[in-house]
mmCIF file of C-alpha atoms and ligand atoms in Angstrom:
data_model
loop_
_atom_site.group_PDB
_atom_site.id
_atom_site.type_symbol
_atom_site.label_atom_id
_atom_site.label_comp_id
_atom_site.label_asym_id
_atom_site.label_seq_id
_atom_site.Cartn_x
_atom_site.Cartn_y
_atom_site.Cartn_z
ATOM 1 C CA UNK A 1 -2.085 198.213 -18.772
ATOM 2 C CA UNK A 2 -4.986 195.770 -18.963
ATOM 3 C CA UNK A 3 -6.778 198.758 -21.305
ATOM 4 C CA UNK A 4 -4.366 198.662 -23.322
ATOM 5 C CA UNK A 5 -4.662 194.930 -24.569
ATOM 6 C CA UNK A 6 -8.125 194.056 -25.275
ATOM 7 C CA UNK A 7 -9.920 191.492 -26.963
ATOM 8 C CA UNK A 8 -12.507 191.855 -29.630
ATOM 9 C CA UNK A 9 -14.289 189.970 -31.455
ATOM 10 C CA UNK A 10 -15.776 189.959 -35.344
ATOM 11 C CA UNK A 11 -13.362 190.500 -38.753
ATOM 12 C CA UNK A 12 -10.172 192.169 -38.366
ATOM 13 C CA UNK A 13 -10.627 193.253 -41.776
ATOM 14 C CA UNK A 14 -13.702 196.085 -41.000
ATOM 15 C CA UNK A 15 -10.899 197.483 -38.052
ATOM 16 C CA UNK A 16 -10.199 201.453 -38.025
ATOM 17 C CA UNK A 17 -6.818 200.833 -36.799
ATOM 18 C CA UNK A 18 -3.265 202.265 -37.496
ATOM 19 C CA UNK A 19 -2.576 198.591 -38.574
ATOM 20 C CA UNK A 20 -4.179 194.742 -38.843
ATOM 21 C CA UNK A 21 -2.323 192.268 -39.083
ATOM 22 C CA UNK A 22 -2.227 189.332 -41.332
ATOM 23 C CA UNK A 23 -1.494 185.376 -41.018
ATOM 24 C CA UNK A 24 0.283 185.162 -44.443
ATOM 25 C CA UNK A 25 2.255 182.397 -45.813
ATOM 26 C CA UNK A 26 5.923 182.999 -46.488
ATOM 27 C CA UNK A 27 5.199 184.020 -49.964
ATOM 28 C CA UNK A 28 3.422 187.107 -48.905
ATOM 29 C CA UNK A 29 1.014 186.298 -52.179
ATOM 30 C CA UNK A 30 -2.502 186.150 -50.815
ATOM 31 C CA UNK A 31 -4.102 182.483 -49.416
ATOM 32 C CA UNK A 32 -7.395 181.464 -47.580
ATOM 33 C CA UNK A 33 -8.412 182.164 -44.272
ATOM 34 C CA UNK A 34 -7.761 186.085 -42.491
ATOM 35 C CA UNK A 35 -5.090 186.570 -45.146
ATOM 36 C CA UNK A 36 -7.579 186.049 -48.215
ATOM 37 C CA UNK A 37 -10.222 187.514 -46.578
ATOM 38 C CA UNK A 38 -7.855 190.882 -45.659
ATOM 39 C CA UNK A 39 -6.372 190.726 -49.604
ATOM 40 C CA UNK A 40 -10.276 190.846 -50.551
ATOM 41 C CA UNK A 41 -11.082 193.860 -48.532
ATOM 42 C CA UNK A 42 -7.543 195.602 -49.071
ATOM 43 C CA UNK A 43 -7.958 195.351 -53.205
ATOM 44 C CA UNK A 44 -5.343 193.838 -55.807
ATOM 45 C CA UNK A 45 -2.960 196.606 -55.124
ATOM 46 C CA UNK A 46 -1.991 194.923 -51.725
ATOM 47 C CA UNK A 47 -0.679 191.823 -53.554
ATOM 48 C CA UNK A 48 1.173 193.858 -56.071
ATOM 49 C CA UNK A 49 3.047 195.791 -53.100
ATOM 50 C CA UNK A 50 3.325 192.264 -51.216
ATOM 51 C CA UNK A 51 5.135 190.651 -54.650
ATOM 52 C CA UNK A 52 7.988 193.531 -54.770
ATOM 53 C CA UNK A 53 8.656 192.411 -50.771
ATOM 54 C CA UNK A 54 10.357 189.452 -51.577
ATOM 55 C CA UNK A 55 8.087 186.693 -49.385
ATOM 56 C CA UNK A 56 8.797 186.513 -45.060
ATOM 57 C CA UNK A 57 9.844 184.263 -43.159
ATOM 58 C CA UNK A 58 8.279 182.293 -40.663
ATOM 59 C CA UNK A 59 8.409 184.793 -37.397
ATOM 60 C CA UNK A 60 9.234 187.792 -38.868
ATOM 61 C CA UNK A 61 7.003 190.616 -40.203
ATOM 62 C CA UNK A 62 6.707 193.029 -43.271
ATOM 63 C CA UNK A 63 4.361 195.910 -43.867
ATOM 64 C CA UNK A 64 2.092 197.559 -46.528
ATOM 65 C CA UNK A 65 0.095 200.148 -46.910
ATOM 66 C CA UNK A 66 -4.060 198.830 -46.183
ATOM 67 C CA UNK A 67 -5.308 200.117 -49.435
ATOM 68 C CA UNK A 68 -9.109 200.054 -49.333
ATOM 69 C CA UNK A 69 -9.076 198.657 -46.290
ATOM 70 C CA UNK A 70 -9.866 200.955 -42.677
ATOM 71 C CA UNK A 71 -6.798 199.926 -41.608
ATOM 72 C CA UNK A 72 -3.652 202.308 -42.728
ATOM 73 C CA UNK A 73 -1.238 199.920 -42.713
ATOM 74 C CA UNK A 74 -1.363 195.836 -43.402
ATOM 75 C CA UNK A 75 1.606 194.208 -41.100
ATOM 76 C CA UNK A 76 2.487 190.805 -42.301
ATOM 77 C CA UNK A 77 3.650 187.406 -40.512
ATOM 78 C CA UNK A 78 4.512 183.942 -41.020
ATOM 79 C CA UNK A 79 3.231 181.747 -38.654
ATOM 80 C CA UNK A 80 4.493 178.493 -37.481
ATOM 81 C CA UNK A 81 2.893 175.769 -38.745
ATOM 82 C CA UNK A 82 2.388 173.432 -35.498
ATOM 83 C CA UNK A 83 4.509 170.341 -35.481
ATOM 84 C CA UNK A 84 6.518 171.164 -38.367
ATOM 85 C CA UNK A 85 9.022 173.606 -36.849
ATOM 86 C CA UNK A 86 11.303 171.156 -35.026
ATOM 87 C CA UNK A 87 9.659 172.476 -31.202
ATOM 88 C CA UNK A 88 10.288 175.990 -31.986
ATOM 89 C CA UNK A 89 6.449 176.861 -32.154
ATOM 90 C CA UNK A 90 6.134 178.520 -29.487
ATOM 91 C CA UNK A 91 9.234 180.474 -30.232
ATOM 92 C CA UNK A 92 8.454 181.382 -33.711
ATOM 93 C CA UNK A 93 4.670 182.450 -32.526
ATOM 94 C CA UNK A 94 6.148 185.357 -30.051
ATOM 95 C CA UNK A 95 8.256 186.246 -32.718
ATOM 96 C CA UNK A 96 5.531 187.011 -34.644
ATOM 97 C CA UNK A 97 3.902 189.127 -32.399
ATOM 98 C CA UNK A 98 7.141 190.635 -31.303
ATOM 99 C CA UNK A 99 8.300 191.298 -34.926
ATOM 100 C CA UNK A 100 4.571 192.461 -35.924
ATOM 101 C CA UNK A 101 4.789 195.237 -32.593
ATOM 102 C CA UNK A 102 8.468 196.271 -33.562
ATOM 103 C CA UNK A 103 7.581 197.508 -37.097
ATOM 104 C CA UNK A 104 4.643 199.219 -35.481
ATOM 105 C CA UNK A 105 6.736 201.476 -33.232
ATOM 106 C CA UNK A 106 9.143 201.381 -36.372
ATOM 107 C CA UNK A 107 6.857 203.206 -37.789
ATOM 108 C CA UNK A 108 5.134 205.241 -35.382
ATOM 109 C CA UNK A 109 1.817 203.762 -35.107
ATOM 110 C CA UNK A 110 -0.233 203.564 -32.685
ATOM 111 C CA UNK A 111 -3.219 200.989 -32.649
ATOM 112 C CA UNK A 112 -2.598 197.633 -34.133
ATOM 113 C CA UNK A 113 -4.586 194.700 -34.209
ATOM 114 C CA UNK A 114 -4.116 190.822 -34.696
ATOM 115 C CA UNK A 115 -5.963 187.834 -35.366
ATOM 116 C CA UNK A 116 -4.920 184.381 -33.785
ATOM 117 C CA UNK A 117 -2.053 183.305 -35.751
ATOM 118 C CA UNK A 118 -1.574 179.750 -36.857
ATOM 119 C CA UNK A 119 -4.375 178.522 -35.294
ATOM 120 C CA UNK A 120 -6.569 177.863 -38.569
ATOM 121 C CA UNK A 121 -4.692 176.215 -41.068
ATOM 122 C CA UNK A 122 -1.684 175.716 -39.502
ATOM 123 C CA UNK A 123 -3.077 174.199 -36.626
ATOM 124 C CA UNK A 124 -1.378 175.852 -33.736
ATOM 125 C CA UNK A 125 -3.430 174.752 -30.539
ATOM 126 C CA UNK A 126 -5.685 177.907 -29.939
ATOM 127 C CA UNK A 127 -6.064 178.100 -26.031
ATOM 128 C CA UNK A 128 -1.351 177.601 -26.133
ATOM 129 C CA UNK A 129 -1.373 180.004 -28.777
ATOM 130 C CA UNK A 130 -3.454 182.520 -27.177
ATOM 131 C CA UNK A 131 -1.445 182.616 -23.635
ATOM 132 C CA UNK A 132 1.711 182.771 -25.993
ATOM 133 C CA UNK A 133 -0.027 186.270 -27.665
ATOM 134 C CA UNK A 134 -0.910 187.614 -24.714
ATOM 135 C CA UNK A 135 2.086 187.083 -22.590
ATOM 136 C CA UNK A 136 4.233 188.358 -25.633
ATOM 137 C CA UNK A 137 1.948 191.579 -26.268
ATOM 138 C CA UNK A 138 1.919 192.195 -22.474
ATOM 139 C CA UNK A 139 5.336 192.353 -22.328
ATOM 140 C CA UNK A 140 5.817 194.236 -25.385
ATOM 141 C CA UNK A 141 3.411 197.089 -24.137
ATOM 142 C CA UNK A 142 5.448 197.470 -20.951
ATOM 143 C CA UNK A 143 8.732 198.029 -21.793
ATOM 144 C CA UNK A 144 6.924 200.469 -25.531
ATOM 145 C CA UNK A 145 4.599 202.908 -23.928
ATOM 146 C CA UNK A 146 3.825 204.523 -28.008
ATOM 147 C CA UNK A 147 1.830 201.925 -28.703
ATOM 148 C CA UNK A 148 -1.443 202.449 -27.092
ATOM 149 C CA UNK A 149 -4.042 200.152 -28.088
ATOM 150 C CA UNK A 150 -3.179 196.404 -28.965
ATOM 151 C CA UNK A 151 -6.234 194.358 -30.189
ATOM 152 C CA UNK A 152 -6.708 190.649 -30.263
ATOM 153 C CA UNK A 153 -9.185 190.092 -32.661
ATOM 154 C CA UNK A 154 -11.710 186.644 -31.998
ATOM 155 C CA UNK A 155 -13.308 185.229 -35.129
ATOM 156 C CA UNK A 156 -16.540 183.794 -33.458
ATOM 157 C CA UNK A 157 -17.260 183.351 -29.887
ATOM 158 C CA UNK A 158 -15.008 180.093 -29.156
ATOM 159 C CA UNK A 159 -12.303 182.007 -29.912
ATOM 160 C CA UNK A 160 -13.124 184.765 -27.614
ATOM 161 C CA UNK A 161 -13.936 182.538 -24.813
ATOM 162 C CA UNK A 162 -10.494 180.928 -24.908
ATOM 163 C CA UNK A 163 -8.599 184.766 -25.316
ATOM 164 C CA UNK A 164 -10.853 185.464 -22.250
ATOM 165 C CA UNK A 165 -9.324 182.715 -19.942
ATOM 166 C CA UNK A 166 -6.024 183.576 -21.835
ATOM 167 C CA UNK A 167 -6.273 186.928 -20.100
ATOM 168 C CA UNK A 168 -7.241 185.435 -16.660
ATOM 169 C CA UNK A 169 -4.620 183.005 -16.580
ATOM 170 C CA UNK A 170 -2.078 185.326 -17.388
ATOM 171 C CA UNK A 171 -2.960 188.649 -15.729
HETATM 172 N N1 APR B 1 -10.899 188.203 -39.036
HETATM 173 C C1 APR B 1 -10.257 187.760 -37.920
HETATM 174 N N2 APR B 1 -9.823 186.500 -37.756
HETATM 175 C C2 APR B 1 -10.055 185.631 -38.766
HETATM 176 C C3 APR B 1 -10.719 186.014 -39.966
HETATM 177 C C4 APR B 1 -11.150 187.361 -40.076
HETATM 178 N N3 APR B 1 -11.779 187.820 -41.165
HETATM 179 N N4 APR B 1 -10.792 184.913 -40.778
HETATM 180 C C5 APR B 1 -10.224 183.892 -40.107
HETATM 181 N N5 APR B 1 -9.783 184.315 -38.896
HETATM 182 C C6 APR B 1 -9.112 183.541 -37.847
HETATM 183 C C7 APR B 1 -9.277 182.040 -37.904
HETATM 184 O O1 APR B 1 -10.521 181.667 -37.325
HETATM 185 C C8 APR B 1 -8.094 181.597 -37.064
HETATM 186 O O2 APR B 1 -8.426 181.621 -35.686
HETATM 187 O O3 APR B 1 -7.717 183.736 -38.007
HETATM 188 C C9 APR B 1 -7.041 182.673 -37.338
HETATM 189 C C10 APR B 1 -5.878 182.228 -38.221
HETATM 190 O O4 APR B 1 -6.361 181.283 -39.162
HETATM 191 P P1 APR B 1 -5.803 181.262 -40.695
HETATM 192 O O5 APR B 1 -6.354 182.432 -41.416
HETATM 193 O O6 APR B 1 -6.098 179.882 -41.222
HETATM 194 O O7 APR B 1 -4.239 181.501 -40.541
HETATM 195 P P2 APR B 1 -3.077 180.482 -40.081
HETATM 196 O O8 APR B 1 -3.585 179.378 -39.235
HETATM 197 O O9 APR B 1 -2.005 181.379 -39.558
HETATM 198 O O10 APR B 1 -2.611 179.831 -41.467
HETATM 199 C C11 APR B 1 -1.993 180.682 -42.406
HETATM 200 O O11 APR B 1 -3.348 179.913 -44.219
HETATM 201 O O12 APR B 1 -4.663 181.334 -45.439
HETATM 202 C C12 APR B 1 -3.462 180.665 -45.434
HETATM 203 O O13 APR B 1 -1.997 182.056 -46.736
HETATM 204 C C13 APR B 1 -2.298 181.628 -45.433
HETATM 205 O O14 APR B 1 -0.710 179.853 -45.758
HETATM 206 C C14 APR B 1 -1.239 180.758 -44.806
HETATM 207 C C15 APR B 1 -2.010 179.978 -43.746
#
């Protein structure tokens, strides 16, 4: 199992993966952060395909082809922004990992990888929001045997230190 989840760190967007994930904002149009950084490396085309989609909302997931990206497929999520979702943050958060890993068996892929939603911009605590990802995706992986490779990808080495203890804490 542990093989199965593993942590890496750099850009998501350079990834040979089935899929990458992306922290969007609920209009699926493009922003700052891992989502302007993957509509850079994906091309204008992904923001065409993202404005026939019809925007997300927070917690659940869409998906796109990856363009001129590695990745074949882009799988979009709305994040909760911390402190603004009347206590449901932690809620909405596994959603989005849940949501993100049901379109991925949805549509038969196989290697998927996220970065740490909400924990830029919308301020999600890092070290919470990383137990929350790892508890969901471990969970996930049990009871979905097709998927097998889920990465957590950690933008700088702070990042990977907290998914680290993340892991430890709840292997
Ligand atoms: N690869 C991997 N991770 C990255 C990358 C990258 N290239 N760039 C940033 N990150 C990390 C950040 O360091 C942070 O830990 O992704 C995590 C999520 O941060 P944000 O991109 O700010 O996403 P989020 O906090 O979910 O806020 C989403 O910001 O960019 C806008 O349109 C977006 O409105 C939405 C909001």
């Amino acid at each position: 199992m542990q093989d199965r989840l593993q942590l890496v760190e750099g850009d998501i967007t350079t990834l040979d993966v089935d899929a990458i994930v992306n922290a969007a904002k609920s209009s699926l149009l493009g922003g700052g952060g891992v989502d302007g950084a993957i509509h850079r490396a994906a091309g204008k085309e992904l923001v065409a395909e993202c404005a026939t989609l019809g925007g997300c909302q927070t917690g659940q997931a869409k998906i796109t082809s990856g363009y001129r990206l590695k990745a074949r497929h882009v799988i979009h999520t709305v994040g909760p922004i911390f402190g603004a979702e009347d206590g449901d943050e932690d809620a909405l958060l596994a959603s989005c990992y849940r949501e993100s890993l049901k379109l991925a068996v949805a549509h038969g892929l196989k290697t998927i990888a996220f970065p740490s939603i909400s924990t830029g911009a919308y301020g999600f605590p890092m070290d919470r929001a990383a137990r929350i990802a790892v508890g969901e995706v471990r969970a996930f992986l049990e009871a979905n045997p097709s998927i097998e490779k889920v990465l957590l990808v950690c933008f700088g080495k702070e990042s990977l230190r907290i998914h680290q203890e993340a892991l430890a804490i709840e292997s």
